[in-house]
XYZ file of C-alpha atoms in Angstrom:
522
model
C -27.996 24.229 -36.996
C -27.709 22.447 -33.769
C -30.203 24.301 -31.637
C -33.895 24.553 -31.274
C -36.812 22.183 -30.621
C -35.936 18.812 -32.214
C -38.743 16.580 -30.910
C -38.561 13.499 -28.732
C -35.685 12.126 -30.865
C -33.494 14.757 -29.136
C -35.235 15.891 -26.041
C -38.364 17.552 -24.622
C -38.624 20.046 -21.790
C -41.482 21.592 -20.070
C -40.798 25.328 -19.797
C -37.479 24.346 -21.398
C -35.997 27.829 -21.183
C -33.481 27.939 -18.352
C -33.422 28.837 -15.597
C -36.610 26.810 -14.898
C -38.966 28.010 -12.142
C -41.217 25.144 -10.874
C -41.302 22.418 -13.449
C -38.201 20.329 -14.225
C -39.470 17.191 -16.063
C -36.962 16.178 -18.609
C -37.288 13.361 -21.112
C -33.941 12.661 -22.932
C -32.963 9.529 -24.769
C -30.263 7.791 -22.798
C -27.010 7.890 -24.874
C -23.769 6.203 -25.218
C -20.940 7.985 -26.885
C -19.766 6.069 -29.848
C -16.764 6.628 -32.122
C -17.294 5.436 -35.594
C -15.416 5.904 -38.871
C -17.562 8.966 -39.497
C -16.824 10.550 -36.111
C -18.431 10.699 -32.680
C -22.197 9.987 -32.677
C -24.751 9.635 -30.026
C -26.928 6.514 -30.032
C -30.266 6.433 -28.239
C -31.026 3.241 -26.389
C -34.027 4.211 -24.119
C -35.736 7.243 -22.565
C -33.500 9.081 -20.150
C -34.609 9.120 -16.477
C -35.660 12.355 -14.807
C -33.159 14.251 -12.665
C -35.140 13.304 -9.611
C -34.749 9.606 -10.399
C -31.000 10.056 -10.745
C -30.804 12.000 -7.484
C -32.799 9.347 -5.577
C -30.599 6.645 -6.891
C -27.452 8.574 -6.017
C -28.770 9.133 -2.486
C -29.129 5.374 -2.050
C -25.439 5.023 -2.819
C -24.581 7.645 -0.340
C -26.793 6.153 2.376
C -25.343 2.682 1.974
C -22.384 2.529 -0.405
C -22.106 -0.973 -1.899
C -20.998 -2.375 -5.270
C -24.684 -3.121 -5.976
C -25.906 0.337 -5.205
C -23.176 1.845 -7.402
C -23.994 -0.409 -10.294
C -27.676 0.706 -9.926
C -26.506 4.296 -10.170
C -24.478 3.682 -13.364
C -27.416 1.851 -14.722
C -29.560 4.797 -14.109
C -27.335 7.443 -15.656
C -26.199 5.197 -18.503
C -22.515 5.486 -17.797
C -21.805 2.001 -16.380
C -18.441 1.105 -17.901
C -19.367 -2.612 -18.138
C -22.181 -1.480 -20.611
C -19.770 -0.549 -23.260
C -19.651 -3.636 -25.405
C -20.893 -1.544 -28.210
C -18.938 1.569 -27.400
C -15.281 2.140 -26.729
C -15.678 5.735 -25.485
C -17.774 7.279 -22.758
C -16.722 10.748 -21.588
C -18.615 10.275 -18.354
C -16.873 7.075 -17.226
C -13.594 5.510 -18.354
C -13.253 1.745 -18.616
C -11.311 0.157 -15.767
C -9.065 -2.903 -15.783
C -10.729 -6.200 -14.808
C -9.585 -9.801 -14.672
C -11.720 -10.955 -17.661
C -10.384 -8.389 -20.202
C -6.884 -7.763 -18.663
C -4.293 -8.474 -21.384
C -2.145 -10.997 -19.619
C 1.367 -11.575 -20.832
C 1.965 -14.487 -23.130
C 4.903 -15.538 -20.923
C 3.189 -17.668 -18.294
C 6.330 -17.424 -16.054
C 6.513 -13.662 -16.186
C 6.334 -11.828 -12.897
C 4.952 -8.330 -12.341
C 7.633 -6.156 -10.631
C 6.161 -2.646 -10.562
C 3.149 -0.612 -11.683
C 2.793 3.026 -12.168
C -0.702 4.251 -12.306
C -1.756 7.598 -13.780
C -5.419 8.671 -13.284
C -7.622 11.478 -14.059
C -9.838 12.599 -11.204
C -13.444 11.471 -11.135
C -16.661 13.204 -12.087
C -16.653 16.866 -11.080
C -18.687 20.072 -11.359
C -17.995 22.504 -14.101
C -14.862 24.717 -13.843
C -16.784 27.985 -14.408
C -20.289 29.277 -13.519
C -22.030 30.685 -16.689
C -25.264 32.603 -16.653
C -27.434 29.630 -17.461
C -25.920 27.624 -14.596
C -27.362 29.642 -11.755
C -30.524 27.517 -11.276
C -28.567 24.315 -11.198
C -27.952 22.391 -7.892
C -24.766 20.518 -7.239
C -24.404 18.596 -4.005
C -21.083 17.538 -2.632
C -21.588 17.764 1.254
C -22.316 14.050 1.423
C -18.789 13.219 0.419
C -18.006 12.627 4.142
C -18.873 8.990 3.558
C -15.650 8.534 1.622
C -12.539 8.371 3.795
C -9.661 6.041 3.643
C -9.081 6.107 7.492
C -12.694 6.464 8.583
C -14.975 3.849 9.932
C -16.658 1.298 7.629
C -19.525 2.525 5.546
C -22.004 -0.017 6.855
C -24.482 2.100 8.877
C -24.982 -0.642 11.470
C -21.318 -0.920 12.340
C -19.697 1.574 14.759
C -16.155 2.755 14.378
C -13.718 -0.056 15.307
C -11.058 2.518 16.246
C -11.401 3.646 19.770
C -8.476 5.930 19.449
C -8.834 6.796 15.750
C -7.320 9.874 14.257
C -9.632 12.747 13.680
C -10.918 12.926 10.148
C -11.642 16.454 8.905
C -14.156 16.948 6.216
C -14.592 20.319 4.566
C -18.195 21.320 3.591
C -18.924 24.037 1.168
C -21.780 26.360 2.030
C -23.632 28.593 -0.334
C -25.924 30.637 1.903
C -29.140 31.831 0.117
C -29.048 35.173 1.950
C -25.611 36.102 0.611
C -25.554 39.210 -1.585
C -23.309 37.245 -4.035
C -25.720 34.188 -4.270
C -26.755 35.318 -7.712
C -23.287 34.616 -9.025
C -23.276 30.934 -7.904
C -25.417 27.772 -8.528
C -27.262 26.109 -5.556
C -26.178 23.250 -3.309
C -22.776 22.509 -1.631
C -20.189 22.328 -4.406
C -17.538 24.801 -5.558
C -16.469 24.939 -9.197
C -14.345 21.965 -10.318
C -15.118 19.928 -7.134
C -15.228 16.161 -7.061
C -18.836 14.897 -6.847
C -19.964 11.869 -4.830
C -20.247 10.084 -8.170
C -16.633 10.950 -8.851
C -15.540 9.643 -5.471
C -17.334 6.381 -6.159
C -15.753 6.071 -9.612
C -12.321 5.970 -8.010
C -13.451 3.716 -5.136
C -14.669 1.205 -7.775
C -11.445 1.561 -9.753
C -9.527 0.829 -6.553
C -11.638 -2.224 -5.938
C -10.999 -3.431 -9.514
C -7.226 -3.002 -9.008
C -7.527 -5.014 -5.795
C -9.259 -7.781 -7.700
C -6.554 -7.789 -10.317
C -3.300 -6.896 -8.375
C -4.098 -8.478 -4.871
C -6.493 -11.341 -5.425
C -5.575 -12.455 -8.908
C -1.895 -11.615 -9.593
C -0.944 -11.613 -5.899
C 1.327 -8.645 -6.742
C 0.278 -6.238 -3.958
C 0.026 -7.317 -0.296
C -3.446 -7.943 0.938
C -3.194 -5.291 3.695
C -1.949 -1.735 3.229
C 1.855 -1.320 3.575
C 2.880 2.328 3.206
C 6.333 1.155 2.010
C 4.802 -0.482 -1.015
C 2.657 2.316 -2.343
C 3.837 5.801 -3.258
C 0.999 8.425 -3.928
C 1.546 11.740 -5.712
C -1.080 14.186 -6.659
C -1.453 17.742 -7.970
C -2.227 20.016 -5.147
C -5.900 20.265 -6.138
C -8.793 19.227 -3.944
C -10.492 16.870 -6.479
C -7.280 14.959 -7.332
C -6.400 14.338 -3.711
C -9.892 13.192 -2.925
C -9.685 10.876 -6.029
C -6.484 9.342 -4.738
C -8.010 8.805 -1.301
C -11.014 7.133 -2.646
C -9.016 4.960 -4.992
C -6.950 3.756 -1.997
C -10.193 3.246 -0.050
C -11.319 0.894 -2.867
C -7.894 -0.818 -3.052
C -7.478 -1.427 0.665
C -10.733 -0.272 2.378
C -10.762 0.120 6.177
C -7.646 -1.204 7.776
C -7.937 -2.945 11.118
C -4.428 -3.161 12.473
C -3.055 -5.301 15.158
C -4.480 -4.878 18.711
C -2.583 -3.331 21.626
C -2.001 -4.917 24.867
C -5.260 -3.540 26.382
C -7.162 -5.156 23.497
C -8.045 -1.843 21.949
C -7.789 -1.567 18.271
C -5.270 1.053 17.348
C -5.710 3.738 14.791
C -5.361 2.858 11.098
C -2.210 3.882 9.036
C -2.073 7.417 7.713
C -2.336 7.835 3.959
C 0.506 10.096 2.698
C -0.282 11.998 -0.511
C 2.730 13.828 -1.801
C 2.321 17.155 -3.671
C 4.717 19.672 -5.186
C 4.235 23.462 -5.071
C 2.254 24.540 -8.168
C 5.223 26.740 -9.231
C 7.308 23.555 -9.902
C 4.756 20.721 -10.440
C 5.081 18.664 -13.608
C 2.036 16.376 -13.409
C 0.528 18.780 -15.984
C 2.060 20.911 -18.731
C 3.155 23.670 -16.430
C 3.276 26.866 -18.545
C 3.832 28.966 -15.478
C 7.162 27.309 -14.830
C 8.038 27.176 -18.495
C 7.214 30.368 -20.473
C 8.963 28.959 -23.515
C 6.359 26.215 -23.749
C 3.463 28.577 -23.752
C 5.095 30.573 -26.504
C 5.644 27.541 -28.582
C 2.117 26.294 -28.174
C 0.702 29.674 -29.246
C 2.961 29.693 -32.355
C 2.033 26.162 -33.274
C -1.675 26.697 -32.901
C -1.573 29.827 -35.159
C 0.611 27.977 -37.789
C -1.250 24.669 -37.821
C -3.467 24.013 -40.971
C -5.498 21.658 -38.852
C -6.306 24.313 -36.251
C -6.938 26.857 -38.946
C -9.497 24.478 -40.669
C -11.092 23.646 -37.313
C -11.644 27.428 -36.754
C -12.959 28.159 -40.246
C -15.322 25.184 -40.277
C -16.859 26.120 -36.922
C -17.299 29.928 -37.088
C -21.125 29.757 -37.149
C -21.228 26.952 -34.541
C -18.949 28.882 -32.209
C -21.043 32.070 -32.563
C -24.253 30.122 -31.805
C -22.661 28.639 -28.698
C -21.404 31.955 -27.513
C -24.885 33.519 -27.905
C -26.697 30.702 -26.306
C -24.319 30.208 -23.325
C -23.705 33.904 -22.857
C -19.954 33.533 -22.946
C -17.244 32.376 -25.401
C -15.085 29.457 -24.480
C -12.495 27.201 -26.031
C -13.843 23.855 -27.320
C -12.724 22.157 -24.106
C -14.378 24.981 -22.215
C -17.720 24.371 -24.013
C -17.254 20.662 -23.230
C -16.731 21.518 -19.592
C -19.939 23.390 -19.190
C -22.172 20.966 -21.145
C -20.900 17.496 -20.424
C -21.438 17.580 -16.604
C -25.091 18.071 -17.335
C -25.034 15.187 -19.759
C -23.327 12.904 -17.188
C -25.816 13.750 -14.424
C -28.950 13.916 -16.612
C -29.500 17.543 -15.914
C -31.443 19.752 -18.263
C -29.341 21.048 -21.154
C -28.950 24.833 -21.614
C -31.739 26.761 -23.361
C -32.218 30.453 -24.058
C -35.239 32.346 -25.407
C -34.744 35.139 -27.992
C -37.179 37.594 -29.431
C -37.513 37.781 -33.167
C -40.162 40.524 -33.047
C -42.781 42.287 -30.898
C -45.212 39.485 -30.986
C -44.946 36.808 -28.233
C -45.484 34.199 -30.886
C -42.208 35.256 -32.477
C -40.270 34.314 -29.357
C -37.773 31.609 -30.310
C -36.172 29.007 -28.026
C -32.692 27.809 -28.738
C -31.315 24.850 -26.781
C -28.159 22.736 -26.555
C -28.867 19.247 -27.846
C -26.951 15.949 -27.698
C -25.905 16.648 -31.323
C -24.334 19.894 -29.866
C -22.337 17.834 -27.308
C -21.319 15.307 -29.917
C -19.907 18.019 -32.311
C -18.093 19.711 -29.402
C -16.466 16.417 -28.458
C -15.475 15.832 -32.053
C -13.823 19.232 -32.189
C -12.059 18.681 -28.896
C -10.643 15.349 -30.216
C -9.307 17.031 -33.295
C -7.715 19.847 -31.265
C -6.211 17.315 -28.719
C -4.704 15.121 -31.424
C -3.093 18.032 -33.131
C -1.811 19.956 -30.118
C -0.462 16.939 -28.197
C 0.699 14.701 -30.951
C 0.699 15.669 -34.621
C 1.415 19.333 -35.056
C 4.802 20.427 -36.418
C 7.026 21.513 -33.447
C 4.922 19.742 -30.885
C 7.851 17.417 -29.923
C 9.768 20.329 -28.361
C 6.515 21.308 -26.380
C 6.405 17.690 -25.055
C 10.000 17.789 -24.083
C 9.452 20.980 -22.010
C 6.115 19.928 -20.563
C 6.246 16.215 -20.058
C 10.022 15.586 -20.048
C 10.380 15.735 -16.249
C 7.616 13.174 -15.742
C 9.132 11.006 -18.446
C 12.291 10.876 -16.418
C 10.502 10.009 -13.224
C 8.736 7.171 -15.057
C 12.178 5.897 -16.174
C 13.686 6.315 -12.684
C 10.835 4.221 -11.192
C 11.293 1.530 -13.786
C 15.067 1.286 -13.298
C 14.846 1.314 -9.524
C 12.316 -1.458 -9.507
C 14.390 -3.508 -12.064
C 17.537 -3.090 -9.860
C 15.636 -3.922 -6.663
C 16.523 -0.485 -5.219
C 12.995 0.326 -4.003
C 10.309 -1.439 -1.966
C 7.620 0.533 -3.842
C 5.326 -1.766 -5.873
C 2.712 0.789 -6.912
C 3.284 4.419 -7.806
C 0.028 6.200 -7.972
C -0.262 9.655 -9.742
C -3.519 11.455 -9.387
C -3.904 14.163 -11.979
C -6.043 15.609 -14.709
C -6.990 15.176 -18.372
C -4.006 17.393 -18.968
C -1.865 14.796 -17.322
C -2.985 11.927 -19.461
C -3.232 13.808 -22.825
C 0.547 14.635 -22.978
C 1.395 11.188 -21.772
C -0.635 9.819 -24.632
C 1.120 12.172 -26.987
C 4.507 11.300 -25.732
C 3.734 7.539 -26.372
C 2.403 8.463 -29.822
C -0.957 6.865 -29.029
C -3.293 6.150 -31.884
C -6.201 7.124 -29.650
C -6.005 10.818 -28.633
C -9.566 11.403 -27.605
C -10.097 13.524 -24.479
C -9.540 11.361 -21.267
C -12.934 10.542 -19.739
C -13.513 10.924 -15.986
C -11.553 8.293 -13.858
C -9.216 7.516 -16.850
C -6.434 5.221 -15.817
C -3.024 4.395 -17.410
C -0.951 1.419 -16.060
C 2.780 1.477 -16.934
C 3.769 -2.019 -15.763
C 7.248 -3.518 -15.470
C 7.468 -7.362 -15.880
C 10.292 -9.831 -15.531
C 10.141 -12.636 -18.024
C 10.798 -16.221 -17.172
C 14.288 -15.898 -18.760
C 15.083 -12.843 -16.669
C 14.497 -10.063 -19.215
C 12.498 -7.001 -18.328
C 9.535 -5.665 -20.318
C 7.154 -2.769 -20.146
C 3.400 -2.880 -20.842
C 1.116 0.286 -21.046
C -2.584 -0.244 -20.541
C -4.909 2.704 -20.891
C -8.645 2.349 -19.939
C -8.370 -1.420 -19.958
C -6.742 -1.737 -23.379
C -3.066 -1.838 -24.415
C -2.069 1.429 -25.992
C -1.624 1.165 -29.708
C 0.969 3.527 -31.173
C 0.480 5.421 -34.377
C 4.112 4.959 -35.538
C 4.477 1.407 -34.187
C 7.711 2.366 -32.440
C 7.163 -0.415 -29.967
C 4.480 -3.146 -29.127
C 3.377 -1.817 -25.805
C 1.880 -5.081 -24.738
C 5.458 -6.313 -24.336
C 8.100 -3.595 -25.019
C 11.734 -4.399 -23.977
C 12.700 -2.098 -21.094
C 15.699 -0.773 -22.809
C 13.676 0.293 -25.911
C 11.062 1.836 -23.770
C 13.496 3.944 -21.610
C 15.343 4.938 -24.735
C 12.050 6.413 -25.991
C 11.496 8.235 -22.718
C 15.069 9.707 -23.056
C 14.067 11.389 -26.280
C 12.077 13.828 -24.101
C 15.000 14.501 -21.683
C 16.194 18.185 -21.624
C 19.599 18.472 -19.799
C 19.064 22.087 -18.633
C 15.255 22.457 -18.510
C 15.334 25.789 -16.650
C 17.576 27.345 -19.281
C 15.452 26.090 -22.145
C 12.279 27.202 -20.573
C 13.526 30.803 -20.337
C 14.683 30.918 -23.950
C 12.217 33.141 -25.676
C 12.175 36.324 -27.771
C 8.928 38.141 -26.866
C 9.420 40.624 -29.672
C 10.014 38.226 -32.569
C 8.589 35.016 -31.127
C 11.720 33.042 -31.927
C 13.917 30.923 -29.695
C 17.142 32.457 -28.583
C 20.155 30.367 -29.231
């Protein structure tokens, strides 16, 4: 049983049953998510700060955004990526590349030619609002501090751009007098919206890339040149905001050359390319490819791993369904619980009556053990449904094949000198990175944390040969089958692997399905 009062070793709440009325003090052990041979565990290292402490620290970041204030914030919530010397997985914050741990090529004469960066958006609010979420407060209105083309964030500095472009900032309003207020949490965030913390995660990731790619490797130019950076995003608010903030960290505020009347002109415009959702392939687009959805459903039903996962967790799933007031997939349960963990918010609790006597009232609560078990189940499901299951190769062909060909196109164009683009940035989702990891046969298939980052780098050796390196969350990707050493994989071998996922007539293949018998039509 993973619910109920468990003492200070798990957490204590005054008036723990949610929604709380007036008292919100929460004492929870600060945790780091650790993966051990026995699975994912939660290790306590000190008492968790109160939500008010976290909010106060976050406000300092928003009032005066600096690297120091951001580090203070991560110190407060316990998700500082540099703290992970004893943990290689933290759902709340992915590791980022840095000059100290970056796996430099052994060939000292090698030169970086092109880098393709795939990222998951930063920290966000839950995708759905469940009954126990209605007393939560999520604030996103202060995201106006984060803008690639806006003035510097120093409060004492006025905008240097006399004729700057207008920067529009959308603010979500949840009016308390609305008759539908009871269906939504409080604050200024919609579901699935990038939080100020998520914005800063990508700003810091951009700053880390600047330190590596601009200052250290001298690969990217020191000032923003639109011809050298291509940005693509899903047409979703949080991914576009993540891309903007990453670029703000990479290049910051750009003061361009002055005009003849000595006025500083407007900064360059950041172009973020999107595709219509009907044809986008930065995620596994089941809407565009019905055959893929059919295959995934058949595979999930036939998989012994998925069957065992279901059978082993019948009671656990029923407990979660009762406590949260809704049934979800394992990733859905993760989505409603982990944002609370990442922000130090009270975990869900519900009171149930066992009898007529008030003393028989029982309180059931989500605990950190609950979150740990959910993450374990998600990892099992992701590994099976993106890499190991029988028949999953065809699913990856249909779902990730177009992106694999775009990766190949970028590599070949850079090798041949047919493009000026040095950095291709793709801002997507966990469902962008998971199929990429499956395509690469990654040994690590755990759910991508917030601000996860994958670098697909093209290098030219001192002897003139080209090699590919794939670095995911600061480590070289290790493959399960050892098909290639991704710290220095020959370009031809890497593109040959990508070609395995090429489908010559994708539209035709996507429409091949027999809804009556569930079999592919030849």
